[in-house]
Structures are given as C-alpha cells and as structure tokens.
mmCIF file of C-alpha atoms in Angstrom:
data_model
loop_
_atom_site.group_PDB
_atom_site.id
_atom_site.type_symbol
_atom_site.label_atom_id
_atom_site.label_comp_id
_atom_site.label_asym_id
_atom_site.label_seq_id
_atom_site.Cartn_x
_atom_site.Cartn_y
_atom_site.Cartn_z
ATOM 1 C CA MET G 1 0.163 -6.256 -20.978
ATOM 2 C CA THR G 2 -1.905 -9.333 -20.212
ATOM 3 C CA LEU G 3 -1.186 -11.524 -17.219
ATOM 4 C CA GLN G 4 -2.328 -15.130 -17.334
ATOM 5 C CA LEU G 5 -3.508 -16.717 -14.087
ATOM 6 C CA ARG G 6 -3.980 -20.467 -13.797
ATOM 7 C CA ASN G 7 -7.391 -19.922 -12.206
ATOM 8 C CA GLU G 8 -9.637 -17.137 -10.952
ATOM 9 C CA PHE G 9 -8.798 -17.468 -7.254
ATOM 10 C CA ILE G 10 -6.821 -14.548 -5.811
ATOM 11 C CA PHE G 11 -5.748 -14.494 -2.177
ATOM 12 C CA ALA G 12 -6.672 -11.119 -0.658
ATOM 13 C CA PRO G 13 -4.268 -9.078 1.503
ATOM 14 C CA ILE G 14 -4.310 -9.775 5.234
ATOM 15 C CA LYS G 15 -2.419 -7.794 7.877
ATOM 16 C CA LEU G 16 -0.344 -10.576 9.390
ATOM 17 C CA GLY G 17 1.969 -8.728 11.772
ATOM 18 C CA TYR G 18 4.667 -11.398 11.396
ATOM 19 C CA SER G 19 7.555 -8.976 10.950
ATOM 20 C CA ASP G 20 9.462 -7.015 13.578
ATOM 21 C CA ALA G 21 10.121 -3.301 14.023
ATOM 22 C CA THR G 22 12.324 -3.330 10.901
ATOM 23 C CA GLY G 23 9.518 -4.547 8.619
ATOM 24 C CA ILE G 24 11.436 -7.445 7.052
ATOM 25 C CA ILE G 25 10.220 -10.813 5.733
ATOM 26 C CA THR G 26 10.404 -13.601 8.300
ATOM 27 C CA GLU G 27 10.230 -17.389 8.073
ATOM 28 C CA LYS G 28 6.706 -17.144 9.443
ATOM 29 C CA HIS G 29 5.755 -15.073 6.372
ATOM 30 C CA LEU G 30 7.364 -17.589 4.035
ATOM 31 C CA ASP G 31 5.560 -20.512 5.663
ATOM 32 C CA PHE G 32 2.215 -18.699 5.625
ATOM 33 C CA TYR G 33 2.315 -17.782 1.930
ATOM 34 C CA ARG G 34 3.890 -21.092 0.876
ATOM 35 C CA ARG G 35 0.872 -22.940 2.276
ATOM 36 C CA ARG G 36 -1.566 -20.668 0.435
ATOM 37 C CA SER G 37 0.027 -20.377 -3.010
ATOM 38 C CA LYS G 38 -0.104 -23.980 -4.198
ATOM 39 C CA HIS G 39 -3.485 -24.027 -5.934
ATOM 40 C CA ILE G 40 -4.621 -20.435 -6.477
ATOM 41 C CA GLY G 41 -4.064 -18.012 -9.340
ATOM 42 C CA ALA G 42 -2.408 -15.205 -7.404
ATOM 43 C CA VAL G 43 -1.426 -14.133 -3.915
ATOM 44 C CA THR G 44 -1.770 -10.538 -2.748
ATOM 45 C CA LEU G 45 0.767 -9.810 -0.034
ATOM 46 C CA GLU G 46 -0.275 -7.961 3.075
ATOM 47 C CA PRO G 47 -0.344 -4.143 2.960
ATOM 48 C CA LEU G 48 3.242 -2.947 2.581
ATOM 49 C CA TYR G 49 4.189 0.248 4.361
ATOM 50 C CA MET G 50 6.071 2.707 2.173
ATOM 51 C CA GLU G 51 7.670 4.681 4.990
ATOM 52 C CA PRO G 52 8.154 3.822 8.697
ATOM 53 C CA GLY G 53 5.831 6.670 9.774
ATOM 54 C CA LEU G 54 2.936 5.067 7.893
ATOM 55 C CA ARG G 55 2.533 1.793 9.733
ATOM 56 C CA GLU G 56 -0.769 0.299 10.778
ATOM 57 C CA LEU G 57 0.954 -2.387 12.860
ATOM 58 C CA SER G 58 4.302 -2.119 14.614
ATOM 59 C CA THR G 59 5.156 -5.493 13.036
ATOM 60 C CA GLN G 60 3.918 -4.667 9.529
ATOM 61 C CA LEU G 61 5.872 -5.686 6.436
ATOM 62 C CA GLY G 62 7.598 -2.841 4.602
ATOM 63 C CA ILE G 63 8.821 -1.929 1.137
ATOM 64 C CA ASP G 64 10.337 1.396 2.178
ATOM 65 C CA ASN G 65 13.985 0.706 1.326
ATOM 66 C CA ASN G 66 16.226 -1.577 -0.715
ATOM 67 C CA ASN G 67 17.260 -3.566 2.380
ATOM 68 C CA LYS G 68 13.868 -5.284 2.182
ATOM 69 C CA LEU G 69 14.358 -6.515 -1.399
ATOM 70 C CA ASP G 70 16.192 -9.776 -0.676
ATOM 71 C CA GLY G 71 13.428 -10.969 1.633
ATOM 72 C CA LEU G 72 10.683 -9.855 -0.744
ATOM 73 C CA LYS G 73 12.422 -11.634 -3.635
ATOM 74 C CA LYS G 74 12.627 -14.781 -1.563
ATOM 75 C CA MET G 75 8.891 -14.509 -0.986
ATOM 76 C CA THR G 76 8.006 -13.923 -4.646
ATOM 77 C CA ASN G 77 10.275 -16.798 -5.713
ATOM 78 C CA ILE G 78 8.510 -19.198 -3.332
ATOM 79 C CA ILE G 79 5.077 -18.166 -4.585
ATOM 80 C CA HIS G 80 6.175 -18.331 -8.236
ATOM 81 C CA SER G 81 7.656 -21.792 -7.700
ATOM 82 C CA ASP G 82 4.171 -22.968 -6.721
ATOM 83 C CA GLY G 83 2.761 -21.597 -9.982
ATOM 84 C CA ALA G 84 0.959 -18.539 -8.608
ATOM 85 C CA LYS G 85 1.457 -14.870 -9.452
ATOM 86 C CA VAL G 86 2.272 -12.278 -6.780
ATOM 87 C CA ILE G 87 0.580 -8.929 -6.202
ATOM 88 C CA SER G 88 2.062 -6.121 -4.114
ATOM 89 C CA HIS G 89 -0.463 -4.119 -2.118
ATOM 90 C CA LEU G 90 0.782 -0.561 -1.620
ATOM 91 C CA ASN G 91 -1.096 1.459 0.943
ATOM 92 C CA HIS G 92 -0.802 4.895 2.488
ATOM 93 C CA PRO G 93 -3.064 4.995 5.561
ATOM 94 C CA GLY G 94 -3.266 8.784 5.731
ATOM 95 C CA ARG G 95 -5.261 9.717 8.824
ATOM 96 C CA MET G 96 -5.628 5.995 9.640
ATOM 97 C CA ALA G 97 -1.959 5.461 10.524
ATOM 98 C CA ASN G 98 -1.775 3.890 13.968
ATOM 99 C CA PRO G 99 -1.427 6.678 16.598
ATOM 100 C CA LYS G 100 -0.029 4.171 19.104
ATOM 101 C CA ILE G 101 3.124 3.672 17.025
ATOM 102 C CA PRO G 102 5.797 6.271 17.862
ATOM 103 C CA GLY G 103 6.877 8.309 14.851
ATOM 104 C CA ASN G 104 3.722 7.820 12.800
ATOM 105 C CA TYR G 105 2.310 10.912 11.140
ATOM 106 C CA PHE G 106 -1.144 11.718 9.790
ATOM 107 C CA TRP G 107 -1.942 13.394 6.479
ATOM 108 C CA SER G 108 -5.242 13.532 4.665
ATOM 109 C CA SER G 109 -7.290 15.417 2.106
ATOM 110 C CA THR G 110 -8.573 17.607 4.960
ATOM 111 C CA ASP G 111 -7.991 17.921 8.696
ATOM 112 C CA ARG G 112 -11.078 15.934 9.689
ATOM 113 C CA ALA G 113 -10.313 13.598 12.609
ATOM 114 C CA CYS G 114 -10.237 9.864 12.027
ATOM 115 C CA GLU G 115 -13.308 8.177 13.506
ATOM 116 C CA ASN G 116 -11.376 4.980 14.293
ATOM 117 C CA GLU G 117 -8.452 6.301 16.284
ATOM 118 C CA GLY G 118 -9.189 9.993 16.757
ATOM 119 C CA ALA G 119 -5.989 11.234 15.092
ATOM 120 C CA ILE G 120 -6.367 14.704 13.611
ATOM 121 C CA PRO G 121 -4.514 14.762 10.286
ATOM 122 C CA GLU G 122 -2.714 17.595 8.605
ATOM 123 C CA LYS G 123 -4.440 18.816 5.437
ATOM 124 C CA MET G 124 -2.149 17.991 2.536
ATOM 125 C CA ASN G 125 -0.698 20.732 0.371
ATOM 126 C CA ARG G 126 0.810 20.262 -3.088
ATOM 127 C CA GLU G 127 4.281 19.522 -1.685
ATOM 128 C CA MET G 128 2.850 16.757 0.512
ATOM 129 C CA MET G 129 0.987 15.303 -2.470
ATOM 130 C CA GLU G 130 4.226 15.186 -4.435
ATOM 131 C CA LYS G 131 5.944 13.407 -1.546
ATOM 132 C CA VAL G 132 3.147 10.822 -1.352
ATOM 133 C CA THR G 133 3.218 10.313 -5.121
ATOM 134 C CA ASN G 134 6.959 9.734 -4.917
ATOM 135 C CA LEU G 135 6.473 7.198 -2.092
ATOM 136 C CA PHE G 136 4.103 5.203 -4.297
ATOM 137 C CA VAL G 137 6.457 5.458 -7.288
ATOM 138 C CA GLU G 138 9.587 4.386 -5.398
ATOM 139 C CA SER G 139 7.726 1.546 -3.668
ATOM 140 C CA ALA G 140 6.342 0.344 -7.004
ATOM 141 C CA LYS G 141 9.853 0.363 -8.475
ATOM 142 C CA ARG G 142 11.051 -1.789 -5.592
ATOM 143 C CA ALA G 143 8.122 -4.145 -6.155
ATOM 144 C CA VAL G 144 9.228 -4.592 -9.767
ATOM 145 C CA VAL G 145 12.808 -5.324 -8.658
ATOM 146 C CA ALA G 146 11.433 -7.858 -6.153
ATOM 147 C CA ASP G 147 9.635 -9.681 -9.019
ATOM 148 C CA PHE G 148 6.039 -8.849 -8.170
ATOM 149 C CA ASP G 149 3.722 -9.487 -11.128
ATOM 150 C CA LEU G 150 1.122 -6.845 -10.324
ATOM 151 C CA ILE G 151 1.005 -3.680 -8.254
ATOM 152 C CA GLU G 152 -2.215 -2.835 -6.452
ATOM 153 C CA LEU G 153 -2.830 0.657 -5.088
ATOM 154 C CA GLN G 154 -5.232 0.763 -2.144
ATOM 155 C CA LEU G 155 -8.098 3.091 -3.059
ATOM 156 C CA GLY G 156 -10.634 1.763 -0.575
ATOM 157 C CA HIS G 157 -11.402 1.099 3.079
ATOM 158 C CA GLY G 158 -10.913 4.705 4.157
ATOM 159 C CA TYR G 159 -7.154 4.933 3.542
ATOM 160 C CA LEU G 160 -5.430 8.002 2.091
ATOM 161 C CA LEU G 161 -6.434 7.772 -1.566
ATOM 162 C CA ALA G 162 -10.001 6.958 -0.499
ATOM 163 C CA GLN G 163 -9.854 9.985 1.823
ATOM 164 C CA PHE G 164 -9.555 12.117 -1.312
ATOM 165 C CA ILE G 165 -12.362 10.276 -3.121
ATOM 166 C CA SER G 166 -14.836 10.364 -0.219
ATOM 167 C CA PRO G 167 -17.090 13.452 -0.037
ATOM 168 C CA ALA G 168 -17.564 12.689 3.670
ATOM 169 C CA VAL G 169 -13.856 13.277 4.320
ATOM 170 C CA ASN G 170 -12.714 15.508 1.473
ATOM 171 C CA LYS G 171 -14.004 19.025 2.149
ATOM 172 C CA ARG G 172 -11.384 20.804 0.027
ATOM 173 C CA ASP G 173 -12.331 23.839 -2.060
ATOM 174 C CA ASP G 174 -9.484 23.575 -4.572
ATOM 175 C CA GLU G 175 -9.002 21.409 -7.679
ATOM 176 C CA TYR G 176 -8.795 18.309 -5.422
ATOM 177 C CA GLY G 177 -12.180 18.742 -3.759
ATOM 178 C CA GLY G 178 -15.829 19.299 -4.575
ATOM 179 C CA ASN G 179 -17.159 17.231 -7.464
ATOM 180 C CA PHE G 180 -16.129 13.635 -8.144
ATOM 181 C CA GLU G 181 -13.809 14.600 -10.983
ATOM 182 C CA ASN G 182 -11.812 16.773 -8.582
ATOM 183 C CA ARG G 183 -11.887 14.276 -5.712
ATOM 184 C CA ILE G 184 -10.524 11.466 -7.891
ATOM 185 C CA ARG G 185 -7.813 13.727 -9.352
ATOM 186 C CA PHE G 186 -5.053 12.965 -6.828
ATOM 187 C CA PRO G 187 -5.549 9.161 -6.840
ATOM 188 C CA LEU G 188 -5.421 9.245 -10.653
ATOM 189 C CA GLU G 189 -2.256 11.354 -10.561
ATOM 190 C CA VAL G 190 -0.657 8.763 -8.284
ATOM 191 C CA ALA G 191 -1.736 5.888 -10.540
ATOM 192 C CA LYS G 192 -0.449 7.690 -13.638
ATOM 193 C CA ALA G 193 2.921 8.418 -12.018
ATOM 194 C CA VAL G 194 3.296 4.766 -10.997
ATOM 195 C CA ARG G 195 2.409 3.512 -14.480
ATOM 196 C CA GLU G 196 4.872 5.892 -16.110
ATOM 197 C CA ALA G 197 7.644 4.894 -13.698
ATOM 198 C CA ILE G 198 7.385 1.154 -14.224
#
C-alpha cells in the first residue's frame, strides 16, 4: 500500500500531557493538533499508552480500550479535514515506565536497572512477550478503527523494543539475545503480528 502525502513535512510525536488520569482526548489536544495540521503532510500523535501500567506521564493519552475511540476519531477527523494524514505512535516503555505513577510495572529484555529512573525491571519470559505482542496488536486494531493512516512502532530512544535491540541492555543468552539477529527477533515478531492483524 502506498500513502500519498501532500508534502514531505511530518510532525513528530511530542508528549503533551494534556489528558487526565483516564487518558482521553481533550479540547486542548484538538486545538493543539488543529493548529499544526493545516500545511504539513502528516501528524504523528503523541506516544499512546497501550495499558494504564505503561504510562510515562500521568496525563498521557491512551489507546488501551474502546472507550478512547470516539475521542481519537474526533482527532483524526480534524486532522484529515485539514488535508494531513495521521500517524499513531505506539510505545511500550518497558523499564522506562514512570516509577512515580502508581500501578506502573517494569518489564525488559533483562533485569538491568533503568539509568533514568532507577527502576529494576523484570526479565521478560515468553508469556510476557506474548502479552506485549498482543498489546501492540490490539492497540493497532483500535488505531485502524479510529481512522489512523499509519501505525508507528517505537523502536528507539531506549524504550522496550529498543531494550531488546541494544547490546548494552539485552544480556539474554536465549534466542532473543546475543547477536543482532537474535536481539532484533522480538521487535520483528511484534511488527509481523501487527501487520498480519491489520
């Protein structure tokens, strides 16, 4: 599938913190993106949390349940009406989830502490990987229902999928650690599952 953009300018995701504890779209979101979508090719929404225990901000926008879809559709409709495309930015923070937010949990490729916040993550087993894959898949399905044009999976900046890719973090000795082919295996499995689902 080819997606045509009216120009090469794509607005990058920014953590706005304009929501509330429920993670819903607010008028402040709508105003912010309305002002930025008039002349660019595409808008990437802020990182969307896929489960309440994975927030980076207590006021982060979510895509964790169907109750969020009406607000997200309102957002995509506004951006589309200005002629821009909309990109969802799905992110699992892994060990970089905010430890100051009650209920957050920390998973990673290994149990190496996060340098930023000091949280010590739980080393993921196969069952955890399947749960994370399912979170990405279900969130991507919701993004399609909410009329997003593209789905971006966060593989950089030290978040969960990057925690598998990085040899500095990933010290596993199974098929998900060691050489690059093994370290990229889980992110590719997630991407494949998302593509097959949508």
